[in-house]
mmCIF file of C-alpha atoms in Angstrom:
data_model
loop_
_atom_site.group_PDB
_atom_site.id
_atom_site.type_symbol
_atom_site.label_atom_id
_atom_site.label_comp_id
_atom_site.label_asym_id
_atom_site.label_seq_id
_atom_site.Cartn_x
_atom_site.Cartn_y
_atom_site.Cartn_z
ATOM 1 C CA UNK A 1 70.093 53.481 -2.184
ATOM 2 C CA UNK A 2 74.052 53.374 -3.195
ATOM 3 C CA UNK A 3 76.828 55.990 -3.726
ATOM 4 C CA UNK A 4 78.444 56.466 -6.631
ATOM 5 C CA UNK A 5 81.415 54.646 -4.657
ATOM 6 C CA UNK A 6 80.022 51.684 -3.324
ATOM 7 C CA UNK A 7 78.473 52.142 -0.650
ATOM 8 C CA UNK A 8 74.626 50.399 -0.169
ATOM 9 C CA UNK A 9 72.541 51.438 2.177
ATOM 10 C CA UNK A 10 72.661 49.054 5.592
ATOM 11 C CA UNK A 11 68.823 49.166 6.313
ATOM 12 C CA UNK A 12 66.070 49.114 3.247
ATOM 13 C CA UNK A 13 63.333 52.015 3.949
ATOM 14 C CA UNK A 14 60.150 51.466 2.762
ATOM 15 C CA UNK A 15 57.171 54.575 3.120
ATOM 16 C CA UNK A 16 53.557 54.741 2.460
ATOM 17 C CA UNK A 17 52.554 57.833 0.496
ATOM 18 C CA UNK A 18 48.781 58.456 0.470
ATOM 19 C CA UNK A 19 46.711 60.871 -1.256
ATOM 20 C CA UNK A 20 43.496 61.627 0.294
ATOM 21 C CA UNK A 21 41.095 64.625 -1.318
ATOM 22 C CA UNK A 22 38.138 62.977 -0.390
ATOM 23 C CA UNK A 23 36.571 65.403 2.547
ATOM 24 C CA UNK A 24 34.744 63.176 5.793
ATOM 25 C CA UNK A 25 30.649 63.434 6.166
ATOM 26 C CA UNK A 26 28.877 63.768 9.031
ATOM 27 C CA UNK A 27 25.466 62.792 9.441
ATOM 28 C CA UNK A 28 23.564 62.961 12.417
ATOM 29 C CA UNK A 29 20.053 63.349 13.332
ATOM 30 C CA UNK A 30 17.881 64.480 17.035
ATOM 31 C CA UNK A 31 15.349 63.204 18.497
ATOM 32 C CA UNK A 32 13.617 62.784 21.685
ATOM 33 C CA UNK A 33 11.715 60.026 24.262
ATOM 34 C CA UNK A 34 8.167 61.477 23.438
ATOM 35 C CA UNK A 35 6.146 62.102 20.829
ATOM 36 C CA UNK A 36 6.866 59.461 18.413
ATOM 37 C CA UNK A 37 11.284 61.466 18.259
ATOM 38 C CA UNK A 38 9.676 64.737 16.844
ATOM 39 C CA UNK A 39 9.793 67.805 18.662
ATOM 40 C CA UNK A 40 7.046 70.516 19.042
ATOM 41 C CA UNK A 41 7.007 73.965 17.530
ATOM 42 C CA UNK A 42 10.661 72.502 16.081
ATOM 43 C CA UNK A 43 12.768 72.512 18.669
ATOM 44 C CA UNK A 44 11.045 71.910 21.546
ATOM 45 C CA UNK A 45 11.675 68.665 23.301
ATOM 46 C CA UNK A 46 9.645 67.573 26.758
ATOM 47 C CA UNK A 47 11.957 64.312 27.270
ATOM 48 C CA UNK A 48 15.227 63.093 26.800
ATOM 49 C CA UNK A 49 16.993 64.060 23.202
ATOM 50 C CA UNK A 50 19.612 61.750 21.610
ATOM 51 C CA UNK A 51 22.127 63.330 19.681
ATOM 52 C CA UNK A 52 22.893 60.626 17.233
ATOM 53 C CA UNK A 53 25.752 61.010 14.511
ATOM 54 C CA UNK A 54 28.016 58.734 11.805
ATOM 55 C CA UNK A 55 31.004 59.819 10.606
ATOM 56 C CA UNK A 56 32.338 57.749 7.807
ATOM 57 C CA UNK A 57 35.629 58.558 6.453
ATOM 58 C CA UNK A 58 39.180 56.551 6.655
ATOM 59 C CA UNK A 59 41.267 58.287 8.073
ATOM 60 C CA UNK A 60 39.654 59.787 11.165
ATOM 61 C CA UNK A 61 41.895 62.270 12.797
ATOM 62 C CA UNK A 62 40.407 64.623 15.236
ATOM 63 C CA UNK A 63 36.674 64.968 16.476
ATOM 64 C CA UNK A 64 35.207 67.773 18.516
ATOM 65 C CA UNK A 65 31.821 68.237 19.628
ATOM 66 C CA UNK A 66 30.682 71.959 19.482
ATOM 67 C CA UNK A 67 27.972 71.974 22.957
ATOM 68 C CA UNK A 68 27.018 75.725 23.558
ATOM 69 C CA UNK A 69 29.948 78.088 22.241
ATOM 70 C CA UNK A 70 32.329 75.530 23.488
ATOM 71 C CA UNK A 71 34.016 73.195 21.674
ATOM 72 C CA UNK A 72 34.825 69.577 23.262
ATOM 73 C CA UNK A 73 36.474 66.143 22.626
ATOM 74 C CA UNK A 74 33.851 63.190 23.526
ATOM 75 C CA UNK A 75 36.160 62.638 26.500
ATOM 76 C CA UNK A 76 35.919 65.930 27.664
ATOM 77 C CA UNK A 77 32.406 65.870 27.404
ATOM 78 C CA UNK A 78 32.493 62.599 29.057
ATOM 79 C CA UNK A 79 34.105 63.880 31.872
ATOM 80 C CA UNK A 80 31.662 66.719 33.000
ATOM 81 C CA UNK A 81 28.210 65.145 31.032
ATOM 82 C CA UNK A 82 26.561 66.362 34.738
ATOM 83 C CA UNK A 83 27.741 69.881 34.732
ATOM 84 C CA UNK A 84 26.439 70.150 30.563
ATOM 85 C CA UNK A 85 23.044 68.480 31.152
ATOM 86 C CA UNK A 86 24.499 65.013 29.468
ATOM 87 C CA UNK A 87 23.056 61.736 30.622
ATOM 88 C CA UNK A 88 25.039 59.363 28.586
ATOM 89 C CA UNK A 89 27.585 59.360 25.568
ATOM 90 C CA UNK A 90 28.481 56.080 24.100
ATOM 91 C CA UNK A 91 31.693 55.893 20.781
ATOM 92 C CA UNK A 92 32.902 53.025 18.585
ATOM 93 C CA UNK A 93 36.451 52.116 19.720
ATOM 94 C CA UNK A 94 39.421 54.117 17.483
ATOM 95 C CA UNK A 95 40.100 51.939 14.263
ATOM 96 C CA UNK A 96 43.821 51.268 13.795
ATOM 97 C CA UNK A 97 44.214 52.735 9.497
ATOM 98 C CA UNK A 98 45.634 49.570 8.479
ATOM 99 C CA UNK A 99 41.769 48.308 9.771
ATOM 100 C CA UNK A 100 39.665 51.128 7.517
ATOM 101 C CA UNK A 101 38.631 51.712 4.021
ATOM 102 C CA UNK A 102 36.583 54.387 2.383
ATOM 103 C CA UNK A 103 33.448 52.737 3.913
ATOM 104 C CA UNK A 104 34.056 52.974 7.539
ATOM 105 C CA UNK A 105 31.804 54.772 9.650
ATOM 106 C CA UNK A 106 32.233 55.802 12.893
ATOM 107 C CA UNK A 107 29.342 56.686 15.286
ATOM 108 C CA UNK A 108 28.456 57.836 18.351
ATOM 109 C CA UNK A 109 25.285 59.087 20.447
ATOM 110 C CA UNK A 110 24.467 61.594 22.734
ATOM 111 C CA UNK A 111 22.013 61.446 25.402
ATOM 112 C CA UNK A 112 20.502 65.190 26.789
ATOM 113 C CA UNK A 113 18.441 64.824 29.621
ATOM 114 C CA UNK A 114 18.021 68.117 32.010
ATOM 115 C CA UNK A 115 15.712 71.455 31.052
ATOM 116 C CA UNK A 116 17.695 73.570 29.194
ATOM 117 C CA UNK A 117 18.917 75.364 25.983
ATOM 118 C CA UNK A 118 21.086 73.716 23.534
ATOM 119 C CA UNK A 119 23.362 74.389 20.395
ATOM 120 C CA UNK A 120 25.229 71.182 19.614
ATOM 121 C CA UNK A 121 27.427 70.637 15.896
ATOM 122 C CA UNK A 122 30.269 68.415 15.262
ATOM 123 C CA UNK A 123 33.293 69.042 13.253
ATOM 124 C CA UNK A 124 35.902 66.191 11.875
ATOM 125 C CA UNK A 125 39.314 66.248 9.961
ATOM 126 C CA UNK A 126 40.639 63.252 8.608
ATOM 127 C CA UNK A 127 44.359 62.600 7.887
ATOM 128 C CA UNK A 128 45.232 64.795 5.265
ATOM 129 C CA UNK A 129 43.558 67.766 6.804
ATOM 130 C CA UNK A 130 39.875 67.083 5.043
ATOM 131 C CA UNK A 131 37.607 68.202 7.372
ATOM 132 C CA UNK A 132 33.525 68.010 7.614
ATOM 133 C CA UNK A 133 31.080 68.813 9.622
ATOM 134 C CA UNK A 134 27.045 68.507 10.063
ATOM 135 C CA UNK A 135 24.890 71.781 10.574
ATOM 136 C CA UNK A 136 24.478 73.187 13.870
ATOM 137 C CA UNK A 137 21.260 72.373 15.490
ATOM 138 C CA UNK A 138 19.342 74.297 18.702
ATOM 139 C CA UNK A 139 16.963 72.842 20.911
ATOM 140 C CA UNK A 140 14.884 73.558 24.503
ATOM 141 C CA UNK A 141 14.206 70.408 26.947
ATOM 142 C CA UNK A 142 11.630 71.531 28.935
ATOM 143 C CA UNK A 143 9.693 68.913 31.422
ATOM 144 C CA UNK A 144 7.910 71.609 33.808
ATOM 145 C CA UNK A 145 4.139 71.882 33.763
ATOM 146 C CA UNK A 146 3.218 75.231 33.363
ATOM 147 C CA UNK A 147 0.957 76.809 36.474
ATOM 148 C CA UNK A 148 -2.046 79.100 35.631
ATOM 149 C CA UNK A 149 -4.161 81.219 37.691
ATOM 150 C CA UNK A 150 -7.418 83.563 37.303
ATOM 151 C CA UNK A 151 -8.656 86.414 38.794
ATOM 152 C CA UNK A 152 -12.067 87.787 38.449
ATOM 153 C CA UNK A 153 -12.376 91.712 39.247
ATOM 154 C CA UNK A 154 -15.869 93.474 40.351
ATOM 155 C CA UNK A 155 -15.819 96.868 39.235
ATOM 156 C CA UNK A 156 -18.374 99.300 40.885
ATOM 157 C CA UNK A 157 -19.301 102.218 39.024
ATOM 158 C CA UNK A 158 -17.403 104.792 41.806
ATOM 159 C CA UNK A 159 -14.135 102.640 40.974
ATOM 160 C CA UNK A 160 -13.467 100.830 43.384
ATOM 161 C CA UNK A 161 -13.484 96.773 43.405
ATOM 162 C CA UNK A 162 -13.512 93.858 44.720
ATOM 163 C CA UNK A 163 -12.803 89.707 44.240
ATOM 164 C CA UNK A 164 -14.817 87.600 43.072
ATOM 165 C CA UNK A 165 -14.258 83.348 44.388
ATOM 166 C CA UNK A 166 -15.926 81.179 42.166
ATOM 167 C CA UNK A 167 -13.744 78.354 44.352
ATOM 168 C CA UNK A 168 -16.013 76.948 45.839
ATOM 169 C CA UNK A 169 -19.273 77.045 43.469
ATOM 170 C CA UNK A 170 -20.334 79.660 41.111
ATOM 171 C CA UNK A 171 -19.199 83.577 42.335
ATOM 172 C CA UNK A 172 -22.210 86.089 41.911
ATOM 173 C CA UNK A 173 -21.965 90.143 40.665
ATOM 174 C CA UNK A 174 -24.649 92.081 41.391
ATOM 175 C CA UNK A 175 -26.091 95.033 40.912
ATOM 176 C CA UNK A 176 -23.320 97.025 42.078
ATOM 177 C CA UNK A 177 -21.048 96.049 39.997
ATOM 178 C CA UNK A 178 -20.674 97.838 36.666
ATOM 179 C CA UNK A 179 -18.488 95.031 34.902
ATOM 180 C CA UNK A 180 -15.953 92.284 35.547
ATOM 181 C CA UNK A 181 -12.171 92.255 34.464
ATOM 182 C CA UNK A 182 -10.912 88.930 34.174
ATOM 183 C CA UNK A 183 -7.191 87.900 34.076
ATOM 184 C CA UNK A 184 -5.214 84.938 33.774
ATOM 185 C CA UNK A 185 -1.211 84.840 35.664
ATOM 186 C CA UNK A 186 0.803 82.008 33.591
ATOM 187 C CA UNK A 187 3.881 80.825 35.222
ATOM 188 C CA UNK A 188 6.307 79.100 32.193
ATOM 189 C CA UNK A 189 9.393 79.456 30.641
ATOM 190 C CA UNK A 190 8.234 78.916 27.550
ATOM 191 C CA UNK A 191 5.472 80.385 26.311
ATOM 192 C CA UNK A 192 6.603 81.839 23.434
ATOM 193 C CA UNK A 193 8.667 81.784 20.691
ATOM 194 C CA UNK A 194 10.619 84.547 21.207
ATOM 195 C CA UNK A 195 10.689 85.045 25.709
ATOM 196 C CA UNK A 196 12.898 88.270 25.031
ATOM 197 C CA UNK A 197 10.289 90.642 24.095
ATOM 198 C CA UNK A 198 7.862 92.587 26.647
ATOM 199 C CA UNK A 199 4.737 92.241 24.898
ATOM 200 C CA UNK A 200 2.624 89.454 22.832
ATOM 201 C CA UNK A 201 -0.126 88.051 21.516
ATOM 202 C CA UNK A 202 -0.254 84.048 21.416
ATOM 203 C CA UNK A 203 -3.088 81.481 20.868
ATOM 204 C CA UNK A 204 -1.278 78.997 22.769
ATOM 205 C CA UNK A 205 -3.696 79.648 25.578
ATOM 206 C CA UNK A 206 -7.133 78.628 25.345
ATOM 207 C CA UNK A 207 -10.398 79.362 26.925
ATOM 208 C CA UNK A 208 -13.788 78.554 26.190
ATOM 209 C CA UNK A 209 -16.691 79.892 27.502
ATOM 210 C CA UNK A 210 -21.153 79.837 27.712
ATOM 211 C CA UNK A 211 -23.188 82.315 28.042
ATOM 212 C CA UNK A 212 -26.956 81.735 29.494
ATOM 213 C CA UNK A 213 -29.931 82.819 31.406
ATOM 214 C CA UNK A 214 -31.392 81.224 33.941
ATOM 215 C CA UNK A 215 -33.381 79.071 31.263
ATOM 216 C CA UNK A 216 -30.608 77.984 29.516
ATOM 217 C CA UNK A 217 -31.006 80.160 26.992
ATOM 218 C CA UNK A 218 -27.983 81.537 24.940
ATOM 219 C CA UNK A 219 -27.192 84.965 25.332
ATOM 220 C CA UNK A 220 -26.197 87.457 22.938
ATOM 221 C CA UNK A 221 -23.037 88.737 24.595
ATOM 222 C CA UNK A 222 -21.115 92.027 21.993
ATOM 223 C CA UNK A 223 -17.318 92.396 22.086
ATOM 224 C CA UNK A 224 -16.489 90.197 25.531
ATOM 225 C CA UNK A 225 -14.192 88.545 23.981
ATOM 226 C CA UNK A 226 -11.789 90.725 21.706
ATOM 227 C CA UNK A 227 -14.521 91.598 19.688
ATOM 228 C CA UNK A 228 -16.141 88.148 18.797
ATOM 229 C CA UNK A 229 -19.712 87.624 19.361
ATOM 230 C CA UNK A 230 -22.056 84.849 20.205
ATOM 231 C CA UNK A 231 -22.646 83.033 23.453
ATOM 232 C CA UNK A 232 -19.233 81.185 22.966
ATOM 233 C CA UNK A 233 -15.743 81.968 22.051
ATOM 234 C CA UNK A 234 -13.317 79.423 22.166
ATOM 235 C CA UNK A 235 -9.722 79.737 21.948
ATOM 236 C CA UNK A 236 -8.927 83.289 22.162
ATOM 237 C CA UNK A 237 -6.058 84.965 24.756
ATOM 238 C CA UNK A 238 -5.686 88.271 25.014
ATOM 239 C CA UNK A 239 -1.929 90.585 24.549
ATOM 240 C CA UNK A 240 -0.431 90.559 27.984
ATOM 241 C CA UNK A 241 2.689 91.299 29.264
ATOM 242 C CA UNK A 242 5.717 89.289 30.524
ATOM 243 C CA UNK A 243 6.969 90.168 34.490
ATOM 244 C CA UNK A 244 10.434 89.141 36.315
ATOM 245 C CA UNK A 245 12.131 85.855 35.795
ATOM 246 C CA UNK A 246 11.521 83.493 38.686
ATOM 247 C CA UNK A 247 14.847 82.990 40.696
ATOM 248 C CA UNK A 248 13.347 78.875 41.968
ATOM 249 C CA UNK A 249 13.331 77.396 38.423
ATOM 250 C CA UNK A 250 13.808 80.373 35.465
ATOM 251 C CA UNK A 251 10.377 80.990 34.459
ATOM 252 C CA UNK A 252 9.107 84.051 33.165
ATOM 253 C CA UNK A 253 5.453 85.733 34.466
ATOM 254 C CA UNK A 254 3.119 86.519 31.487
ATOM 255 C CA UNK A 255 -0.293 88.616 32.066
ATOM 256 C CA UNK A 256 -3.083 88.152 30.066
ATOM 257 C CA UNK A 257 -5.917 90.612 30.832
ATOM 258 C CA UNK A 258 -9.132 89.480 29.186
ATOM 259 C CA UNK A 259 -11.800 91.849 27.904
ATOM 260 C CA UNK A 260 -13.648 93.050 30.935
ATOM 261 C CA UNK A 261 -17.453 90.773 30.974
ATOM 262 C CA UNK A 262 -19.940 93.637 31.085
ATOM 263 C CA UNK A 263 -23.261 91.668 29.661
ATOM 264 C CA UNK A 264 -25.587 89.986 32.450
ATOM 265 C CA UNK A 265 -25.410 86.091 32.202
ATOM 266 C CA UNK A 266 -24.646 82.803 33.482
ATOM 267 C CA UNK A 267 -20.582 82.210 32.315
ATOM 268 C CA UNK A 268 -19.505 78.778 32.394
ATOM 269 C CA UNK A 269 -15.135 79.062 31.312
ATOM 270 C CA UNK A 270 -12.745 76.298 30.629
ATOM 271 C CA UNK A 271 -9.285 77.378 30.830
ATOM 272 C CA UNK A 272 -6.292 74.989 29.257
ATOM 273 C CA UNK A 273 -2.647 76.105 27.777
ATOM 274 C CA UNK A 274 0.016 73.727 26.862
ATOM 275 C CA UNK A 275 3.662 74.961 26.661
ATOM 276 C CA UNK A 276 5.982 74.881 23.544
ATOM 277 C CA UNK A 277 7.211 71.683 24.595
ATOM 278 C CA UNK A 278 4.002 70.191 24.895
ATOM 279 C CA UNK A 279 3.431 70.857 28.984
ATOM 280 C CA UNK A 280 -0.050 70.959 29.482
ATOM 281 C CA UNK A 281 -1.329 72.869 32.708
ATOM 282 C CA UNK A 282 -1.755 70.375 35.873
ATOM 283 C CA UNK A 283 -5.865 70.157 34.812
ATOM 284 C CA UNK A 284 -8.645 72.170 33.224
ATOM 285 C CA UNK A 285 -9.082 75.046 35.341
ATOM 286 C CA UNK A 286 -13.059 74.733 35.206
ATOM 287 C CA UNK A 287 -14.595 78.470 37.066
ATOM 288 C CA UNK A 288 -18.414 79.892 36.523
ATOM 289 C CA UNK A 289 -19.316 83.734 37.185
ATOM 290 C CA UNK A 290 -22.714 85.486 36.929
ATOM 291 C CA UNK A 291 -23.182 89.280 36.345
ATOM 292 C CA UNK A 292 -26.704 90.356 36.904
ATOM 293 C CA UNK A 293 -27.595 93.413 37.587
ATOM 294 C CA UNK A 294 -31.127 93.611 37.306
ATOM 295 C CA UNK A 295 -33.542 93.106 40.653
ATOM 296 C CA UNK A 296 -35.968 90.280 40.260
ATOM 297 C CA UNK A 297 -39.832 91.266 39.036
ATOM 298 C CA UNK A 298 -43.251 89.144 41.186
ATOM 299 C CA UNK A 299 -46.815 89.457 40.866
ATOM 300 C CA UNK A 300 -49.672 88.732 43.177
ATOM 301 C CA UNK A 301 -53.490 87.450 41.829
ATOM 302 C CA UNK A 302 -56.138 86.979 43.751
ATOM 303 C CA UNK A 303 -59.082 84.766 42.369
ATOM 304 C CA UNK A 304 -61.937 86.345 41.473
ATOM 305 C CA UNK A 305 -60.949 90.133 41.974
ATOM 306 C CA UNK A 306 -60.143 92.162 38.941
ATOM 307 C CA UNK A 307 -56.824 92.365 39.241
ATOM 308 C CA UNK A 308 -54.519 95.388 38.212
ATOM 309 C CA UNK A 309 -51.092 96.789 39.584
ATOM 310 C CA UNK A 310 -49.562 95.324 43.003
ATOM 311 C CA UNK A 311 -50.758 97.516 45.307
ATOM 312 C CA UNK A 312 -54.323 97.766 43.680
ATOM 313 C CA UNK A 313 -54.511 93.915 44.322
ATOM 314 C CA UNK A 314 -52.983 93.885 47.782
ATOM 315 C CA UNK A 315 -56.053 96.095 48.699
ATOM 316 C CA UNK A 316 -58.572 94.358 46.937
ATOM 317 C CA UNK A 317 -57.599 91.101 48.582
ATOM 318 C CA UNK A 318 -57.316 92.742 52.751
ATOM 319 C CA UNK A 319 -60.763 93.656 52.194
ATOM 320 C CA UNK A 320 -62.222 89.992 50.668
ATOM 321 C CA UNK A 321 -60.361 88.863 53.472
ATOM 322 C CA UNK A 322 -61.047 90.919 56.205
ATOM 323 C CA UNK A 323 -64.179 93.047 55.310
ATOM 324 C CA UNK A 324 -62.485 95.049 57.605
ATOM 325 C CA UNK A 325 -62.726 93.112 60.773
ATOM 326 C CA UNK A 326 -63.052 89.365 59.740
ATOM 327 C CA UNK A 327 -63.774 86.961 56.966
ATOM 328 C CA UNK A 328 -65.468 83.749 57.008
ATOM 329 C CA UNK A 329 -64.694 82.623 53.251
ATOM 330 C CA UNK A 330 -61.762 80.915 52.053
ATOM 331 C CA UNK A 331 -59.843 83.196 49.029
ATOM 332 C CA UNK A 332 -57.531 81.886 46.935
ATOM 333 C CA UNK A 333 -54.275 83.857 46.380
ATOM 334 C CA UNK A 334 -50.957 83.148 43.540
ATOM 335 C CA UNK A 335 -47.766 84.611 43.120
ATOM 336 C CA UNK A 336 -45.042 84.127 40.647
ATOM 337 C CA UNK A 337 -41.487 85.755 40.915
ATOM 338 C CA UNK A 338 -38.428 85.588 37.995
ATOM 339 C CA UNK A 339 -35.678 86.541 37.374
ATOM 340 C CA UNK A 340 -33.832 86.679 33.897
ATOM 341 C CA UNK A 341 -30.100 85.803 34.285
ATOM 342 C CA UNK A 342 -29.648 84.501 37.601
ATOM 343 C CA UNK A 343 -33.286 82.870 38.935
ATOM 344 C CA UNK A 344 -35.140 83.264 41.970
ATOM 345 C CA UNK A 345 -33.197 82.065 45.079
ATOM 346 C CA UNK A 346 -36.061 81.819 46.840
ATOM 347 C CA UNK A 347 -40.030 83.951 47.596
ATOM 348 C CA UNK A 348 -42.044 84.605 50.576
ATOM 349 C CA UNK A 349 -45.167 85.005 51.175
ATOM 350 C CA UNK A 350 -46.017 87.224 54.607
ATOM 351 C CA UNK A 351 -49.860 87.806 55.492
#
């Protein structure tokens, strides 16, 4: 530059002016290590979750990640990764603007590995102040298997009760029992979509059982589970209540009540449950309970006698073999016994 007096600048100054009206683009994806990368029930994972981000921008100036409401740079995330449930972070080096072009892509990944709830979003800005962001996403990592316990409580007509124990084999309830109540207790953090409710209904827990008599014939069960009928019912748990949160692992305790067992039959149960993240209980719970309130029946038959009632037959039998004192001829007798539900354990023939 020269002034009117003819003075000239000693040093020439060159400046570059950049016009940039294009906002950065942010593309991201989430994948868990299990289940071919897919989440269960839209947002649940039972393995590490990798958050992958591609930012397309020539003049990238600022990049920040919002994690559970707090804004971090990648360097800040890396320095606090253990406390934030992060396993590792990888990122591209930041390029000099002279080495970039409109198609330059900056990449980084964050691997989350601790159980918990996460909400993540990336926001960026270029040197001209144009901004871009990806869609906020919430997910849950849950690697803990749920626990399940089932209790069978037998109630007497007078209201008193006792607990049946099928852990060592089939448990029996006899004529002193009016009905048997079944309660399942499940300890699990991610049992229902809305864990804030106090009551709930769910089909995620399954129970299947058969009911047969002593001869293996199916027994009709009326209104045993939620109004269903038949001798085999699958996939239904009743409603229940959510208990307190466990202080050890932050899990809820759910108590689910199955409708009462009030029909005499041999019941074989199979209980299974998988939480929202895909974790099943350690093994299917198989238990057997019999409700039998009818006494067994039996008959005595003596050959060559006119058989009538039990007492009449018995008197004739005594007379035939003793004639009041002794008998010299043999007499053949036979007995039958039957029980509709539990079957006959033993028959005694006493003279």
